[in-house]
GROMACS .gro file of C-alpha atoms in nm:
model
  353
    1UNK     CA    1  10.022  16.474  13.331
    2UNK     CA    2  10.332  16.382  13.162
    3UNK     CA    3  10.294  16.032  13.282
    4UNK     CA    4   9.932  16.022  13.170
    5UNK     CA    5  10.064  16.137  12.794
    6UNK     CA    6  10.341  15.882  12.828
    7UNK     CA    7  10.095  15.633  12.928
    8UNK     CA    8   9.863  15.720  12.652
    9UNK     CA    9  10.132  15.701  12.406
   10UNK     CA   10  10.240  15.359  12.494
   11UNK     CA   11   9.895  15.245  12.445
   12UNK     CA   12   9.854  15.393  12.114
   13UNK     CA   13  10.186  15.247  12.032
   14UNK     CA   14  10.090  14.893  12.144
   15UNK     CA   15   9.740  14.915  11.969
   16UNK     CA   16   9.908  15.048  11.649
   17UNK     CA   17  10.148  14.724  11.685
   18UNK     CA   18   9.879  14.490  11.741
   19UNK     CA   19   9.697  14.649  11.452
   20UNK     CA   20   9.985  14.589  11.227
   21UNK     CA   21  10.012  14.215  11.370
   22UNK     CA   22   9.647  14.172  11.286
   23UNK     CA   23   9.672  14.321  10.927
   24UNK     CA   24   9.981  14.105  10.851
   25UNK     CA   25   9.785  13.805  10.953
   26UNK     CA   26   9.489  13.912  10.769
   27UNK     CA   27   9.653  13.977  10.428
   28UNK     CA   28   9.447  14.015  10.124
   29UNK     CA   29   9.343  13.672   9.980
   30UNK     CA   30   9.628  13.502   9.783
   31UNK     CA   31   9.571  13.376   9.429
   32UNK     CA   32   9.852  13.132   9.313
   33UNK     CA   33   9.950  13.085   8.956
   34UNK     CA   34   9.977  12.723   8.922
   35UNK     CA   35  10.087  12.517   8.629
   36UNK     CA   36   9.942  12.159   8.662
   37UNK     CA   37   9.992  11.812   8.444
   38UNK     CA   38   9.844  11.768   8.086
   39UNK     CA   39   9.478  11.890   8.109
   40UNK     CA   40   9.410  11.589   7.856
   41UNK     CA   41   9.468  11.351   8.146
   42UNK     CA   42   9.201  11.215   8.357
   43UNK     CA   43   9.390  11.294   8.697
   44UNK     CA   44   9.385  11.653   8.575
   45UNK     CA   45   9.008  11.650   8.536
   46UNK     CA   46   8.931  11.436   8.842
   47UNK     CA   47   9.195  11.566   9.113
   48UNK     CA   48   9.399  11.868   9.017
   49UNK     CA   49   9.131  12.109   8.868
   50UNK     CA   50   8.862  12.026   9.165
   51UNK     CA   51   9.138  12.076   9.422
   52UNK     CA   52   9.280  12.419   9.300
   53UNK     CA   53   8.935  12.554   9.210
   54UNK     CA   54   8.727  12.425   9.493
   55UNK     CA   55   8.900  12.209   9.798
   56UNK     CA   56   9.178  12.450   9.844
   57UNK     CA   57   8.962  12.773   9.852
   58UNK     CA   58   8.696  12.614  10.088
   59UNK     CA   59   8.968  12.481  10.332
   60UNK     CA   60   9.137  12.818  10.354
   61UNK     CA   61   8.806  12.989  10.403
   62UNK     CA   62   8.871  13.171  10.053
   63UNK     CA   63   9.202  13.324  10.149
   64UNK     CA   64   9.390  13.103   9.894
   65UNK     CA   65   9.258  13.061   9.537
   66UNK     CA   66   9.432  12.935   9.230
   67UNK     CA   67   9.465  13.012   8.834
   68UNK     CA   68   9.557  12.658   8.711
   69UNK     CA   69   9.661  12.611   8.351
   70UNK     CA   70   9.757  12.263   8.196
   71UNK     CA   71  10.132  12.222   8.098
   72UNK     CA   72  10.033  12.199   7.735
   73UNK     CA   73   9.864  12.532   7.745
   74UNK     CA   74  10.187  12.700   7.869
   75UNK     CA   75  10.421  12.609   7.585
   76UNK     CA   76  10.655  12.459   7.840
   77UNK     CA   77  10.817  12.099   7.772
   78UNK     CA   78  10.855  12.006   8.123
   79UNK     CA   79  11.251  11.955   8.172
   80UNK     CA   80  11.280  12.300   8.259
   81UNK     CA   81  11.040  12.302   8.558
   82UNK     CA   82  11.283  12.305   8.847
   83UNK     CA   83  11.469  12.573   8.718
   84UNK     CA   84  11.163  12.791   8.680
   85UNK     CA   85  11.040  12.714   9.032
   86UNK     CA   86  11.377  12.829   9.170
   87UNK     CA   87  11.381  13.155   8.952
   88UNK     CA   88  11.025  13.240   9.046
   89UNK     CA   89  10.897  13.229   8.679
   90UNK     CA   90  10.656  12.976   8.781
   91UNK     CA   91  10.495  12.988   9.125
   92UNK     CA   92  10.354  12.634   9.176
   93UNK     CA   93  10.422  12.379   8.909
   94UNK     CA   94  10.388  12.032   8.852
   95UNK     CA   95  10.651  11.803   8.683
   96UNK     CA   96  10.756  11.483   8.623
   97UNK     CA   97  11.078  11.352   8.782
   98UNK     CA   98  11.217  11.157   8.487
   99UNK     CA   99  11.189  11.491   8.269
  100UNK     CA  100  11.389  11.682   8.540
  101UNK     CA  101  11.643  11.429   8.616
  102UNK     CA  102  11.901  11.620   8.378
  103UNK     CA  103  11.909  11.859   8.664
  104UNK     CA  104  11.971  11.585   8.939
  105UNK     CA  105  12.004  11.210   8.874
  106UNK     CA  106  11.869  11.164   9.241
  107UNK     CA  107  11.519  11.275   9.123
  108UNK     CA  108  11.518  10.902   8.934
  109UNK     CA  109  11.524  10.699   9.261
  110UNK     CA  110  11.180  10.771   9.327
  111UNK     CA  111  11.064  10.569   9.003
  112UNK     CA  112  11.341  10.317   8.895
  113UNK     CA  113  11.207  10.114   8.625
  114UNK     CA  114  11.076   9.751   8.699
  115UNK     CA  115  11.075   9.827   9.071
  116UNK     CA  116  10.713   9.860   9.121
  117UNK     CA  117  10.476   9.604   8.950
  118UNK     CA  118  10.163   9.767   9.095
  119UNK     CA  119  10.048  10.099   9.200
  120UNK     CA  120  10.042  10.030   9.586
  121UNK     CA  121  10.399   9.926   9.539
  122UNK     CA  122  10.466  10.241   9.357
  123UNK     CA  123  10.321  10.455   9.632
  124UNK     CA  124  10.503  10.267   9.902
  125UNK     CA  125  10.824  10.350   9.727
  126UNK     CA  126  10.716  10.729   9.653
  127UNK     CA  127  10.627  10.749  10.034
  128UNK     CA  128  10.962  10.613  10.149
  129UNK     CA  129  11.160  10.831   9.929
  130UNK     CA  130  10.965  11.140   9.945
  131UNK     CA  131  11.162  11.273  10.275
  132UNK     CA  132  11.496  11.213  10.070
  133UNK     CA  133  11.370  11.436   9.777
  134UNK     CA  134  11.231  11.709  10.015
  135UNK     CA  135  11.570  11.750  10.151
  136UNK     CA  136  11.741  11.733   9.833
  137UNK     CA  137  11.525  11.969   9.623
  138UNK     CA  138  11.535  12.247   9.904
  139UNK     CA  139  11.879  12.229   9.971
  140UNK     CA  140  12.035  12.170   9.630
  141UNK     CA  141  11.776  12.340   9.401
  142UNK     CA  142  11.575  12.581   9.596
  143UNK     CA  143  11.244  12.412   9.550
  144UNK     CA  144  10.994  12.321   9.810
  145UNK     CA  145  10.844  11.974   9.708
  146UNK     CA  146  10.453  11.969   9.797
  147UNK     CA  147  10.326  11.655   9.686
  148UNK     CA  148  10.396  11.334   9.446
  149UNK     CA  149  10.199  11.292   9.143
  150UNK     CA  150  10.122  10.936   8.987
  151UNK     CA  151  10.017  10.834   8.631
  152UNK     CA  152   9.888  10.504   8.544
  153UNK     CA  153  10.147  10.204   8.460
  154UNK     CA  154  10.378  10.283   8.180
  155UNK     CA  155  10.317  10.010   7.936
  156UNK     CA  156  10.395   9.901   7.566
  157UNK     CA  157  10.154  10.014   7.273
  158UNK     CA  158  10.263   9.837   6.971
  159UNK     CA  159  10.162   9.829   6.600
  160UNK     CA  160  10.229   9.478   6.535
  161UNK     CA  161  10.159   9.170   6.727
  162UNK     CA  162  10.365   9.146   7.063
  163UNK     CA  163  10.263   8.805   7.266
  164UNK     CA  164  10.583   8.781   7.502
  165UNK     CA  165  10.889   8.955   7.628
  166UNK     CA  166  11.115   8.818   7.350
  167UNK     CA  167  10.884   8.995   7.092
  168UNK     CA  168  11.029   9.325   7.162
  169UNK     CA  169  11.347   9.240   7.030
  170UNK     CA  170  11.447   9.450   6.749
  171UNK     CA  171  11.158   9.679   6.795
  172UNK     CA  172  11.203  10.059   6.782
  173UNK     CA  173  11.033  10.189   7.072
  174UNK     CA  174  10.936  10.532   7.215
  175UNK     CA  175  11.069  10.626   7.567
  176UNK     CA  176  11.068  10.938   7.788
  177UNK     CA  177  11.373  10.910   8.002
  178UNK     CA  178  11.739  10.763   8.031
  179UNK     CA  179  11.610  10.499   8.298
  180UNK     CA  180  11.308  10.368   8.070
  181UNK     CA  181  11.572  10.373   7.770
  182UNK     CA  182  11.799  10.144   7.968
  183UNK     CA  183  11.535   9.876   8.050
  184UNK     CA  184  11.414   9.887   7.690
  185UNK     CA  185  11.765   9.844   7.551
  186UNK     CA  186  11.824   9.579   7.782
  187UNK     CA  187  11.508   9.386   7.651
  188UNK     CA  188  11.664   9.404   7.291
  189UNK     CA  189  11.466   9.696   7.149
  190UNK     CA  190  11.593  10.005   7.046
  191UNK     CA  191  11.488  10.311   7.250
  192UNK     CA  192  11.372  10.647   7.052
  193UNK     CA  193  11.329  10.952   7.242
  194UNK     CA  194  11.014  11.129   7.113
  195UNK     CA  195  10.759  11.383   7.252
  196UNK     CA  196  10.423  11.220   7.322
  197UNK     CA  197  10.244  11.445   7.069
  198UNK     CA  198  10.445  11.313   6.767
  199UNK     CA  199  10.397  10.921   6.830
  200UNK     CA  200  10.075  10.862   6.643
  201UNK     CA  201  10.263  11.022   6.334
  202UNK     CA  202  10.566  10.837   6.410
  203UNK     CA  203  10.382  10.490   6.440
  204UNK     CA  204  10.203  10.562   6.104
  205UNK     CA  205  10.522  10.610   5.925
  206UNK     CA  206  10.734  10.342   6.087
  207UNK     CA  207  10.965  10.552   6.251
  208UNK     CA  208  10.875  10.369   6.576
  209UNK     CA  209  10.704  10.034   6.620
  210UNK     CA  210  10.588  10.066   6.964
  211UNK     CA  211  10.555  10.346   7.236
  212UNK     CA  212  10.588  10.349   7.595
  213UNK     CA  213  10.319  10.559   7.795
  214UNK     CA  214  10.061  10.522   8.055
  215UNK     CA  215   9.789  10.272   7.998
  216UNK     CA  216   9.536  10.531   8.054
  217UNK     CA  217   9.710  10.811   7.881
  218UNK     CA  218   9.754  10.606   7.547
  219UNK     CA  219   9.375  10.546   7.568
  220UNK     CA  220   9.310  10.904   7.588
  221UNK     CA  221   9.512  11.016   7.318
  222UNK     CA  222   9.352  10.735   7.086
  223UNK     CA  223   9.700  10.536   7.038
  224UNK     CA  224   9.463  10.232   6.953
  225UNK     CA  225   9.404  10.403   6.620
  226UNK     CA  226   9.755  10.300   6.530
  227UNK     CA  227   9.862  10.040   6.779
  228UNK     CA  228   9.667   9.732   6.770
  229UNK     CA  229   9.866   9.536   7.054
  230UNK     CA  230   9.934   9.623   7.411
  231UNK     CA  231  10.188   9.446   7.603
  232UNK     CA  232  10.108   9.508   7.992
  233UNK     CA  233  10.451   9.525   8.144
  234UNK     CA  234  10.465   9.819   8.373
  235UNK     CA  235  10.829   9.990   8.309
  236UNK     CA  236  10.752  10.248   8.560
  237UNK     CA  237  10.459  10.487   8.675
  238UNK     CA  238  10.613  10.829   8.548
  239UNK     CA  239  10.618  10.962   8.885
  240UNK     CA  240  10.590  11.343   8.919
  241UNK     CA  241  10.570  11.641   9.177
  242UNK     CA  242  10.383  11.956   9.275
  243UNK     CA  243  10.630  12.213   9.423
  244UNK     CA  244  10.700  12.579   9.467
  245UNK     CA  245  11.002  12.781   9.475
  246UNK     CA  246  11.177  12.805   9.817
  247UNK     CA  247  11.205  13.185   9.798
  248UNK     CA  248  10.821  13.218   9.731
  249UNK     CA  249  10.768  12.952   9.992
  250UNK     CA  250  10.935  13.186  10.255
  251UNK     CA  251  10.740  13.478  10.170
  252UNK     CA  252  10.424  13.325  10.246
  253UNK     CA  253  10.272  13.365  10.627
  254UNK     CA  254  10.304  13.076  10.855
  255UNK     CA  255   9.936  13.028  10.834
  256UNK     CA  256   9.942  13.023  10.487
  257UNK     CA  257  10.209  12.775  10.468
  258UNK     CA  258  10.045  12.552  10.699
  259UNK     CA  259   9.716  12.523  10.493
  260UNK     CA  260   9.909  12.464  10.179
  261UNK     CA  261  10.116  12.166  10.348
  262UNK     CA  262   9.785  12.008  10.488
  263UNK     CA  263   9.572  12.062  10.159
  264UNK     CA  264   9.853  11.940   9.923
  265UNK     CA  265   9.845  11.613  10.119
  266UNK     CA  266   9.504  11.600  10.031
  267UNK     CA  267   9.563  11.661   9.667
  268UNK     CA  268   9.835  11.387   9.660
  269UNK     CA  269   9.603  11.149   9.828
  270UNK     CA  270   9.327  11.216   9.560
  271UNK     CA  271   9.586  11.189   9.293
  272UNK     CA  272   9.695  10.827   9.390
  273UNK     CA  273   9.343  10.730   9.452
  274UNK     CA  274   9.200  10.845   9.134
  275UNK     CA  275   9.503  10.703   8.931
  276UNK     CA  276   9.476  10.388   9.103
  277UNK     CA  277   9.089  10.390   8.972
  278UNK     CA  278   9.206  10.494   8.624
  279UNK     CA  279   9.446  10.201   8.617
  280UNK     CA  280   9.199   9.941   8.712
  281UNK     CA  281   8.969  10.007   8.419
  282UNK     CA  282   9.222  10.120   8.168
  283UNK     CA  283   9.326   9.760   8.053
  284UNK     CA  284   8.958   9.682   7.980
  285UNK     CA  285   8.900   9.995   7.783
  286UNK     CA  286   9.189   9.940   7.580
  287UNK     CA  287   9.084   9.573   7.487
  288UNK     CA  288   8.711   9.639   7.482
  289UNK     CA  289   8.664   9.338   7.745
  290UNK     CA  290   8.530   9.381   8.099
  291UNK     CA  291   8.420   9.687   8.284
  292UNK     CA  292   8.525   9.992   8.084
  293UNK     CA  293   8.503  10.320   8.287
  294UNK     CA  294   8.672  10.671   8.221
  295UNK     CA  295   8.803  10.592   7.891
  296UNK     CA  296   8.700  10.515   7.553
  297UNK     CA  297   8.659  10.121   7.479
  298UNK     CA  298   8.882   9.996   7.202
  299UNK     CA  299   8.977   9.655   7.045
  300UNK     CA  300   9.349   9.626   7.099
  301UNK     CA  301   9.500   9.284   7.174
  302UNK     CA  302   9.667   9.238   7.515
  303UNK     CA  303   9.930   9.004   7.668
  304UNK     CA  304  10.089   9.038   7.991
  305UNK     CA  305  10.418   8.890   8.117
  306UNK     CA  306  10.450   8.548   8.247
  307UNK     CA  307  10.556   8.487   8.618
  308UNK     CA  308  10.889   8.330   8.455
  309UNK     CA  309  10.940   8.659   8.239
  310UNK     CA  310  10.877   8.855   8.542
  311UNK     CA  311  11.150   8.674   8.724
  312UNK     CA  312  11.394   8.708   8.420
  313UNK     CA  313  11.359   9.068   8.449
  314UNK     CA  314  11.451   9.088   8.818
  315UNK     CA  315  11.844   9.076   8.750
  316UNK     CA  316  11.802   9.350   8.449
  317UNK     CA  317  11.612   9.573   8.686
  318UNK     CA  318  11.850   9.548   8.965
  319UNK     CA  319  12.152   9.616   8.735
  320UNK     CA  320  11.983   9.921   8.586
  321UNK     CA  321  11.907  10.025   8.947
  322UNK     CA  322  12.286   9.998   9.024
  323UNK     CA  323  12.391  10.162   8.706
  324UNK     CA  324  12.191  10.460   8.824
  325UNK     CA  325  12.343  10.448   9.159
  326UNK     CA  326  12.690  10.480   9.005
  327UNK     CA  327  12.563  10.804   8.812
  328UNK     CA  328  12.421  10.958   9.114
  329UNK     CA  329  12.686  10.876   9.378
  330UNK     CA  330  12.752  10.668   9.701
  331UNK     CA  331  12.525  10.929   9.904
  332UNK     CA  332  12.261  10.849   9.674
  333UNK     CA  333  12.264  10.475   9.710
  334UNK     CA  334  12.303  10.504  10.079
  335UNK     CA  335  11.981  10.714  10.120
  336UNK     CA  336  11.804  10.487   9.879
  337UNK     CA  337  11.886  10.160  10.056
  338UNK     CA  338  11.794  10.319  10.418
  339UNK     CA  339  11.452  10.441  10.260
  340UNK     CA  340  11.321  10.267   9.974
  341UNK     CA  341  11.558   9.970   9.987
  342UNK     CA  342  11.473   9.881  10.345
  343UNK     CA  343  11.101   9.916  10.266
  344UNK     CA  344  11.077   9.695   9.957
  345UNK     CA  345  11.346   9.466  10.058
  346UNK     CA  346  11.622   9.549   9.774
  347UNK     CA  347  11.965   9.645   9.830
  348UNK     CA  348  12.184   9.843   9.573
  349UNK     CA  349  12.556   9.785   9.581
  350UNK     CA  350  12.756  10.125   9.585
  351UNK     CA  351  13.024  10.163   9.332
  352UNK     CA  352  13.322   9.965   9.391
  353UNK     CA  353  13.131   9.720   9.635
   0.00000   0.00000   0.00000
């Protein structure tokens, strides 16, 4: 009799254990609070919003949903994103590497100025450097990198005529990061750090002569109302990221983590595809010549660097990259050379070499 009772008790305990496991696996649906990019951007409408509101819930069978807000709706500026993710104040967030580079110069290695003349090269670099950033962000900053995020080519919107590289000399140019400022200064212009929202007024009042931003973003913000000329030299691609705090990540079930890893790769692919599409049409929209889709047709005068001008830039681009390497350290240079450098055929000298 006692044996039967014991046997029954064991079965009951096992049944409870299995039930607990099942309940742990079948937790209530998870709603993520997500801060995305600027809601005024095409990529937000075309890729970010559909992913968080439709793609992820569908792929997870409704187990994972999201409440998405654009960065501008939160009152955040951008440079604080890594720290907020680490602290858990932001659950899932999007940031721009150039904005958070004050936390770690290694972040700049994914988007060094002048390294990518086109978006395909920009993605090649991002793919090569992504494992470096995944490890760095986890080990040093307590953040799990989920996806890379591109914007359209960062080019020059200028109030007055600009036909060639030398025309930038003496211009006051709005920039948004140290590496961009270094390149602008190397071209003979004066870099001015200024928030995106203040550019139109600053150009109207003569505080700046030109401003660098995405060729699509500038059109979306109607910069063509104050800037009559566009110099189509991609400084960089304003590459960013989606990430989650490592502590929050480890609280998720293995199944949830697996779904998020798989689906944020879907988000990454969609962002690169839609940004490449936007980039194709943006020049036509800004000039009003050719096939304009996505943005508004304007009437800017546009010029692009000649082959000779691009060749002139190469020495400057390499010097700025090596200056970055000195700030970041020998380990940064070694990892960059072994990943990005090997992929694109560029080698940075470490400090003292």
